[in-house]
Amino acid sequence: MESRLYPQRVWRIFLISCMWVAMGVTAKNGNFSAVSDRPSVVNVGAMFTFYSAIGRSLGPAIFAAIEDVNSDSTILKNIKLNLIVQDTNCSGFVGTVEAMQLAGKNIVAALGPQSSGIAHVISHVMNELHVPLLSFATDPTLSSLQYSYFLRAITSDYYQMYAIADLVEYFGWREVVAIFVDDDYGRNGISVLGDALAPKRAKISYKAAFPPGAARSDIDSLLVGVNLLESRVFVVHVNPDSGLTIFSVAKRLGMMSSGYVWIATDWLPSVLDSSASIDPDTADLLQGVVALRHYTPDSDLKTRFSSRWGNIKNKETTKFNSYAPYAYDSVWMLARALDSFFNGGGTVSFSDDPRLRDQNGSALRLTSLQIFDQGPKLLQILTEMNFTGLTGKVQFDSEKNLITPAFDILNIGGTGSRRIGYWSNYSGLSTVPPETLYSKPPNTSNSNQHLYSVIWPGETTTKPRGWVFPNNGKPLQIAVPYRVTYPDFVTKDNGPLGARGFCIDVFEAAVELLPYPVPHQYILYGDGRRNPSFGNLVNDVAQMKYDAAVGDVTITTNRTRMVDFTQPYMESGLVVVAPVKETKSSPWSFLMPFTWQMWAVTGIFFLFVGSVVWILEHRMNTEFRGPPRQQLVTVFWFSFSTMFFAHRENTVSTLGRLVLILWLFVVLIINSSYTASLTSILTVQQLSSGIRGIDTLITSSDPIGIQDGSFAYNYLIHELNIAESRIRIMKTQDDYVKALQQGPGGGGVAAIVDELPYVQLFLANTKCQFSIVGREFTRSGWGFAFQRDSPLAVDLSTAILQLSENGDLQRIHDKWLSRDGCSGQSNPIDESRLSLKSFWGLFLICGIACSIALVIFFCRVLLQYSRYSAEGEQRDIEEDEPARPSRRSLRAPSFKDIIDFVDKKEAEIKDMLRRKSGDSKRHPSQGSDGQSS
């Protein structure tokens, strides 16, 4: 029996030995992961403030996810996640110490913290220990390359601030006041908000910061100061546990009433969503507030999680806020990454950090902190994760932020909140869920931004203006130019306003149309002896020496870079004024409508078209035949009689009729243009001057006059390159008259360059002794100048348009500037004359049509002649063959033969061709009969 069992034992030992050898070789080659290398338990850390508004949702979600992972047999087989939790206690110092203790417990990854300040500190530790950190801190600066092991498990505040900037632009506000907690979370978020507002021509007008844990009295003092500011749009970016104090103080100060705008970041929904319903006292504080909440799409997973929330152990809230789904997904992300990590042969091992010893070799107090050897590999797997969870698609971008960031836009009212829209970085503001827009091309244009109506503080649906005049009783300081010339526009007044004129009346009328009072005070700008520099005036407004400038301030490109202008209330532009003399009508005025080139080309085309029609009609129209002298007379008569549509000859050929119809159309246009131009020349008084406009003024070397203080000085020198030595400054209207009358030869000027409103008033005052020559060579207008981003510029622009529409602007103009006006601009004869360039297109079309008709005609004639010649030669050859069989050469047709053929009538040609064709058919039959006989 033993003899039979011994070989079997040997055989079993041999098989087992072979299996161990094979397993050892396989493990050595890396083709098999030994089960003994996979740990049964993996330590995972979590750090957050247990009893905070966010922590009360984070904790239960993390515990539920750990429980689900450990009970799921399809992931991390035979491996359990051991969650080690530390409470950061809402304290930067305590939180950092707790986080350091957690890092010393050989964890492979950490969840949290929610605090940005603690995340900044602990990220340095995790970088050193190679432990990935899945954090819920939203500080945008944590995404920098400095924190290589930091992974944000929730949407960054970077996108939230851009969503707020889009809200500000959507409602048309230009300034906001930022109220924030002065820590990493608050400062860095508001910094991004400023960057987001800048491209939209908006800004943070004031940053109201308070320290973490500030007393209610500090917040009270802060809001009292904020309430004195101009802006009424407040962005509140604070911690959830102290944010409601701000609204409590604001309610007491009357800052939750009509006209105020309050925008809260995601901290407010985090507080409100944690309870089944909003406490009535809390709801009363928040009426009309607009808030942002992290968006998660609706799904079956989210519905099941929401239903399960009531059964989760150790929870302290009846509902969860938007942080809970992200916490749940972060655990599953880590579990999937660890599963891939172990399946790829990863092991959990730790080693000492040599930098945690001092120079003498003695261990520091941090020897419990060890480096996770496979940390880089796990980090890489985490950054490549891609799955669908409670929050939708979970995937990191190149900056290790979650893709497809989006927010709900909420409006708090009554005892709850309602969603008025969504924001995503893909399509901006919309009333459609973001996931439905991802399949469409991105469109963030202003016309594509939509939100439902908002109920603002004070229970009004009217959009707040967003600003008021400061409550410090200081009126607007408005600079008005103290003009010497043309005081009708603006100058000093001894009345209560201190200034009067057309510009002052327009401004006062526009202010009256505003729905709010605008206390203001006029300050004269200038010494009253000469016109002030308008460039310096605008620059002083830009330097905030004045709040605005009201007067005849021209809107130029350089000035718009410094200040904001209203809608122009007066059109303007530079024109040239020159001395003129009346020109008497000439006996030869009838020749003036056309230039000599136009007369010459028109005459040539009359003869050309007449010749073409004669050629086309000569063969078939008896009216175009006869002796040469008669035909020449016919050509001339027909050509020039078409000018008056009095030609007697009828056209019978198709080509002739086509050419004639086209030519009569050209004649019609020429006659109409000639009549209109001659009427203008004979009925309008013509003025002549050596200066025809700005072009002739530039090419000359004569002096040029300009008004004192006008922007024309810089324009002529820098834009038109006119020598500065040619410029003469004119201070009064008498200087204008004297300089123009003296002329360049008498010490005066050849012309004056000034703006059209001044020139029109000047011409009226001088009873039209001078005139505008040429046309306006710049286009601009007058507007009221305000400091950059002043909301008054927008409101006054609307008021100016109303003045224009209801006729008040014209009535103010007539009150100050109505005069017996001049025609204003001379009408030189040269400008009324019609040149060839106005009609060359017509002549070109007519010439092409005539040429095509001639080509068709001669091709047809040559074809007929070739048939005629070929049949004649064939007949001659057949007749001469019996007599002279050796003769083959025939006489070539001469030019005279061709002319004679062309001169024949069409009917004769056709008859000849028919007879020759008949003879050629009969001749071969006769030859055949002769041979047969």
PDB file of C-alpha atoms in Angstrom, residues 724-849:
ATOM      1  CA  GLU A 724       2.363 124.864 -37.990  1.00  0.00           C
ATOM      2  CA  SER A 725       3.681 128.154 -39.376  1.00  0.00           C
ATOM      3  CA  ARG A 726       0.585 128.434 -41.592  1.00  0.00           C
ATOM      4  CA  ILE A 727      -1.851 128.331 -38.661  1.00  0.00           C
ATOM      5  CA  ARG A 728      -3.306 131.607 -37.371  1.00  0.00           C
ATOM      6  CA  ILE A 729      -5.296 131.718 -34.096  1.00  0.00           C
ATOM      7  CA  MET A 730      -8.533 133.767 -34.258  1.00  0.00           C
ATOM      8  CA  LYS A 731      -9.993 134.915 -30.924  1.00  0.00           C
ATOM      9  CA  THR A 732     -13.118 136.841 -32.028  1.00  0.00           C
ATOM     10  CA  GLN A 733     -15.548 137.018 -34.930  1.00  0.00           C
ATOM     11  CA  ASP A 734     -14.075 140.384 -35.857  1.00  0.00           C
ATOM     12  CA  ASP A 735     -10.746 138.634 -36.290  1.00  0.00           C
ATOM     13  CA  TYR A 736     -12.477 136.218 -38.685  1.00  0.00           C
ATOM     14  CA  VAL A 737     -13.900 139.015 -40.821  1.00  0.00           C
ATOM     15  CA  LYS A 738     -10.726 141.080 -40.883  1.00  0.00           C
ATOM     16  CA  ALA A 739      -8.468 138.139 -41.755  1.00  0.00           C
ATOM     17  CA  LEU A 740     -10.711 136.898 -44.564  1.00  0.00           C
ATOM     18  CA  GLN A 741     -11.128 140.372 -46.070  1.00  0.00           C
ATOM     19  CA  GLN A 742      -7.394 141.069 -46.015  1.00  0.00           C
ATOM     20  CA  GLY A 743      -6.533 137.753 -47.637  1.00  0.00           C
ATOM     21  CA  PRO A 744      -3.102 136.080 -47.596  1.00  0.00           C
ATOM     22  CA  GLY A 745      -1.568 138.959 -49.537  1.00  0.00           C
ATOM     23  CA  GLY A 746      -2.652 141.571 -46.991  1.00  0.00           C
ATOM     24  CA  GLY A 747      -1.587 139.775 -43.862  1.00  0.00           C
ATOM     25  CA  GLY A 748      -4.825 137.804 -43.455  1.00  0.00           C
ATOM     26  CA  VAL A 749      -5.722 134.218 -44.271  1.00  0.00           C
ATOM     27  CA  ALA A 750      -6.886 132.392 -47.370  1.00  0.00           C
ATOM     28  CA  ALA A 751      -9.575 130.502 -45.453  1.00  0.00           C
ATOM     29  CA  ILE A 752     -10.750 129.571 -41.985  1.00  0.00           C
ATOM     30  CA  VAL A 753     -11.232 125.998 -40.785  1.00  0.00           C
ATOM     31  CA  ASP A 754     -13.859 125.656 -38.058  1.00  0.00           C
ATOM     32  CA  GLU A 755     -16.731 123.473 -36.940  1.00  0.00           C
ATOM     33  CA  LEU A 756     -20.008 123.687 -38.815  1.00  0.00           C
ATOM     34  CA  PRO A 757     -22.222 125.040 -35.967  1.00  0.00           C
ATOM     35  CA  TYR A 758     -19.824 127.959 -35.381  1.00  0.00           C
ATOM     36  CA  VAL A 759     -19.557 128.638 -39.109  1.00  0.00           C
ATOM     37  CA  GLN A 760     -23.327 128.678 -39.615  1.00  0.00           C
ATOM     38  CA  LEU A 761     -23.677 131.223 -36.820  1.00  0.00           C
ATOM     39  CA  PHE A 762     -20.747 133.235 -38.216  1.00  0.00           C
ATOM     40  CA  LEU A 763     -22.252 133.360 -41.702  1.00  0.00           C
ATOM     41  CA  ALA A 764     -25.585 134.479 -40.295  1.00  0.00           C
ATOM     42  CA  ASN A 765     -23.932 137.208 -38.202  1.00  0.00           C
ATOM     43  CA  THR A 766     -21.956 138.515 -41.214  1.00  0.00           C
ATOM     44  CA  LYS A 767     -25.022 138.433 -43.514  1.00  0.00           C
ATOM     45  CA  CYS A 768     -23.525 135.861 -45.849  1.00  0.00           C
ATOM     46  CA  GLN A 769     -20.447 137.853 -46.885  1.00  0.00           C
ATOM     47  CA  PHE A 770     -18.492 134.590 -46.888  1.00  0.00           C
ATOM     48  CA  SER A 771     -19.311 131.015 -47.753  1.00  0.00           C
ATOM     49  CA  ILE A 772     -18.387 127.422 -47.052  1.00  0.00           C
ATOM     50  CA  VAL A 773     -16.339 125.935 -49.865  1.00  0.00           C
ATOM     51  CA  GLY A 774     -16.068 122.225 -50.433  1.00  0.00           C
ATOM     52  CA  ARG A 775     -17.644 119.738 -48.075  1.00  0.00           C
ATOM     53  CA  GLU A 776     -17.267 118.707 -44.456  1.00  0.00           C
ATOM     54  CA  PHE A 777     -14.058 116.717 -44.195  1.00  0.00           C
ATOM     55  CA  THR A 778     -14.687 115.347 -40.702  1.00  0.00           C
ATOM     56  CA  ARG A 779     -17.823 113.925 -39.119  1.00  0.00           C
ATOM     57  CA  SER A 780     -18.319 114.290 -35.385  1.00  0.00           C
ATOM     58  CA  GLY A 781     -20.692 115.758 -32.835  1.00  0.00           C
ATOM     59  CA  TRP A 782     -20.924 117.528 -29.509  1.00  0.00           C
ATOM     60  CA  GLY A 783     -21.584 115.587 -26.350  1.00  0.00           C
ATOM     61  CA  PHE A 784     -21.374 115.907 -22.567  1.00  0.00           C
ATOM     62  CA  ALA A 785     -18.212 114.346 -21.088  1.00  0.00           C
ATOM     63  CA  PHE A 786     -18.245 112.241 -17.916  1.00  0.00           C
ATOM     64  CA  GLN A 787     -15.672 110.243 -16.032  1.00  0.00           C
ATOM     65  CA  ARG A 788     -15.099 106.711 -17.285  1.00  0.00           C
ATOM     66  CA  ASP A 789     -17.913 104.233 -16.586  1.00  0.00           C
ATOM     67  CA  SER A 790     -20.214 106.910 -15.219  1.00  0.00           C
ATOM     68  CA  PRO A 791     -23.808 105.609 -15.392  1.00  0.00           C
ATOM     69  CA  LEU A 792     -25.036 109.180 -15.940  1.00  0.00           C
ATOM     70  CA  ALA A 793     -23.589 109.120 -19.458  1.00  0.00           C
ATOM     71  CA  VAL A 794     -25.917 106.260 -20.414  1.00  0.00           C
ATOM     72  CA  ASP A 795     -29.030 107.751 -18.803  1.00  0.00           C
ATOM     73  CA  LEU A 796     -28.425 111.192 -20.292  1.00  0.00           C
ATOM     74  CA  SER A 797     -27.928 109.650 -23.736  1.00  0.00           C
ATOM     75  CA  THR A 798     -31.410 108.207 -23.482  1.00  0.00           C
ATOM     76  CA  ALA A 799     -32.738 111.593 -22.334  1.00  0.00           C
ATOM     77  CA  ILE A 800     -31.079 113.365 -25.296  1.00  0.00           C
ATOM     78  CA  LEU A 801     -32.750 110.948 -27.698  1.00  0.00           C
ATOM     79  CA  GLN A 802     -36.076 111.732 -26.050  1.00  0.00           C
ATOM     80  CA  LEU A 803     -35.436 115.463 -26.501  1.00  0.00           C
ATOM     81  CA  SER A 804     -34.743 114.871 -30.170  1.00  0.00           C
ATOM     82  CA  GLU A 805     -37.850 112.756 -30.676  1.00  0.00           C
ATOM     83  CA  ASN A 806     -40.288 115.092 -28.936  1.00  0.00           C
ATOM     84  CA  GLY A 807     -38.938 118.211 -30.680  1.00  0.00           C
ATOM     85  CA  ASP A 808     -37.573 119.959 -27.586  1.00  0.00           C
ATOM     86  CA  LEU A 809     -34.024 119.819 -28.914  1.00  0.00           C
ATOM     87  CA  GLN A 810     -35.041 121.707 -32.048  1.00  0.00           C
ATOM     88  CA  ARG A 811     -36.945 124.288 -29.990  1.00  0.00           C
ATOM     89  CA  ILE A 812     -33.864 124.934 -27.854  1.00  0.00           C
ATOM     90  CA  HIS A 813     -31.826 125.276 -31.038  1.00  0.00           C
ATOM     91  CA  ASP A 814     -34.244 127.800 -32.477  1.00  0.00           C
ATOM     92  CA  LYS A 815     -34.235 129.803 -29.240  1.00  0.00           C
ATOM     93  CA  TRP A 816     -30.467 130.352 -29.229  1.00  0.00           C
ATOM     94  CA  LEU A 817     -29.290 129.850 -32.796  1.00  0.00           C
ATOM     95  CA  SER A 818     -32.185 130.780 -35.092  1.00  0.00           C
ATOM     96  CA  ARG A 819     -31.033 133.386 -37.584  1.00  0.00           C
ATOM     97  CA  ASP A 820     -31.735 134.273 -41.193  1.00  0.00           C
ATOM     98  CA  GLY A 821     -29.419 131.560 -42.381  1.00  0.00           C
ATOM     99  CA  CYS A 822     -27.297 131.520 -45.499  1.00  0.00           C
ATOM    100  CA  SER A 823     -27.185 128.759 -48.026  1.00  0.00           C
ATOM    101  CA  GLY A 824     -24.029 127.940 -46.154  1.00  0.00           C
ATOM    102  CA  GLN A 825     -22.104 126.240 -48.892  1.00  0.00           C
ATOM    103  CA  SER A 826     -21.127 127.605 -52.259  1.00  0.00           C
ATOM    104  CA  ASN A 827     -22.106 125.713 -55.359  1.00  0.00           C
ATOM    105  CA  PRO A 828     -19.170 126.104 -57.727  1.00  0.00           C
ATOM    106  CA  ILE A 829     -19.804 125.504 -61.374  1.00  0.00           C
ATOM    107  CA  ASP A 830     -17.148 122.826 -61.487  1.00  0.00           C
ATOM    108  CA  GLU A 831     -19.054 120.826 -58.903  1.00  0.00           C
ATOM    109  CA  SER A 832     -22.260 121.026 -60.991  1.00  0.00           C
ATOM    110  CA  ARG A 833     -20.645 120.032 -64.289  1.00  0.00           C
ATOM    111  CA  LEU A 834     -21.083 116.456 -65.416  1.00  0.00           C
ATOM    112  CA  SER A 835     -17.883 114.682 -66.362  1.00  0.00           C
ATOM    113  CA  LEU A 836     -17.175 111.573 -68.355  1.00  0.00           C
ATOM    114  CA  LYS A 837     -16.613 109.485 -65.233  1.00  0.00           C
ATOM    115  CA  SER A 838     -20.318 109.690 -64.467  1.00  0.00           C
ATOM    116  CA  PHE A 839     -21.319 108.128 -67.814  1.00  0.00           C
ATOM    117  CA  TRP A 840     -18.445 105.968 -69.016  1.00  0.00           C
ATOM    118  CA  GLY A 841     -20.337 102.851 -67.988  1.00  0.00           C
ATOM    119  CA  LEU A 842     -23.213 103.728 -70.330  1.00  0.00           C
ATOM    120  CA  PHE A 843     -20.864 104.484 -73.202  1.00  0.00           C
ATOM    121  CA  LEU A 844     -18.995 101.253 -72.570  1.00  0.00           C
ATOM    122  CA  ILE A 845     -22.177  99.165 -72.715  1.00  0.00           C
ATOM    123  CA  CYS A 846     -23.329 100.940 -75.856  1.00  0.00           C
ATOM    124  CA  GLY A 847     -19.936 100.504 -77.540  1.00  0.00           C
ATOM    125  CA  ILE A 848     -19.820  96.797 -76.708  1.00  0.00           C
ATOM    126  CA  ALA A 849     -23.340  96.290 -78.052  1.00  0.00           C
TER     127      ALA A 849
END
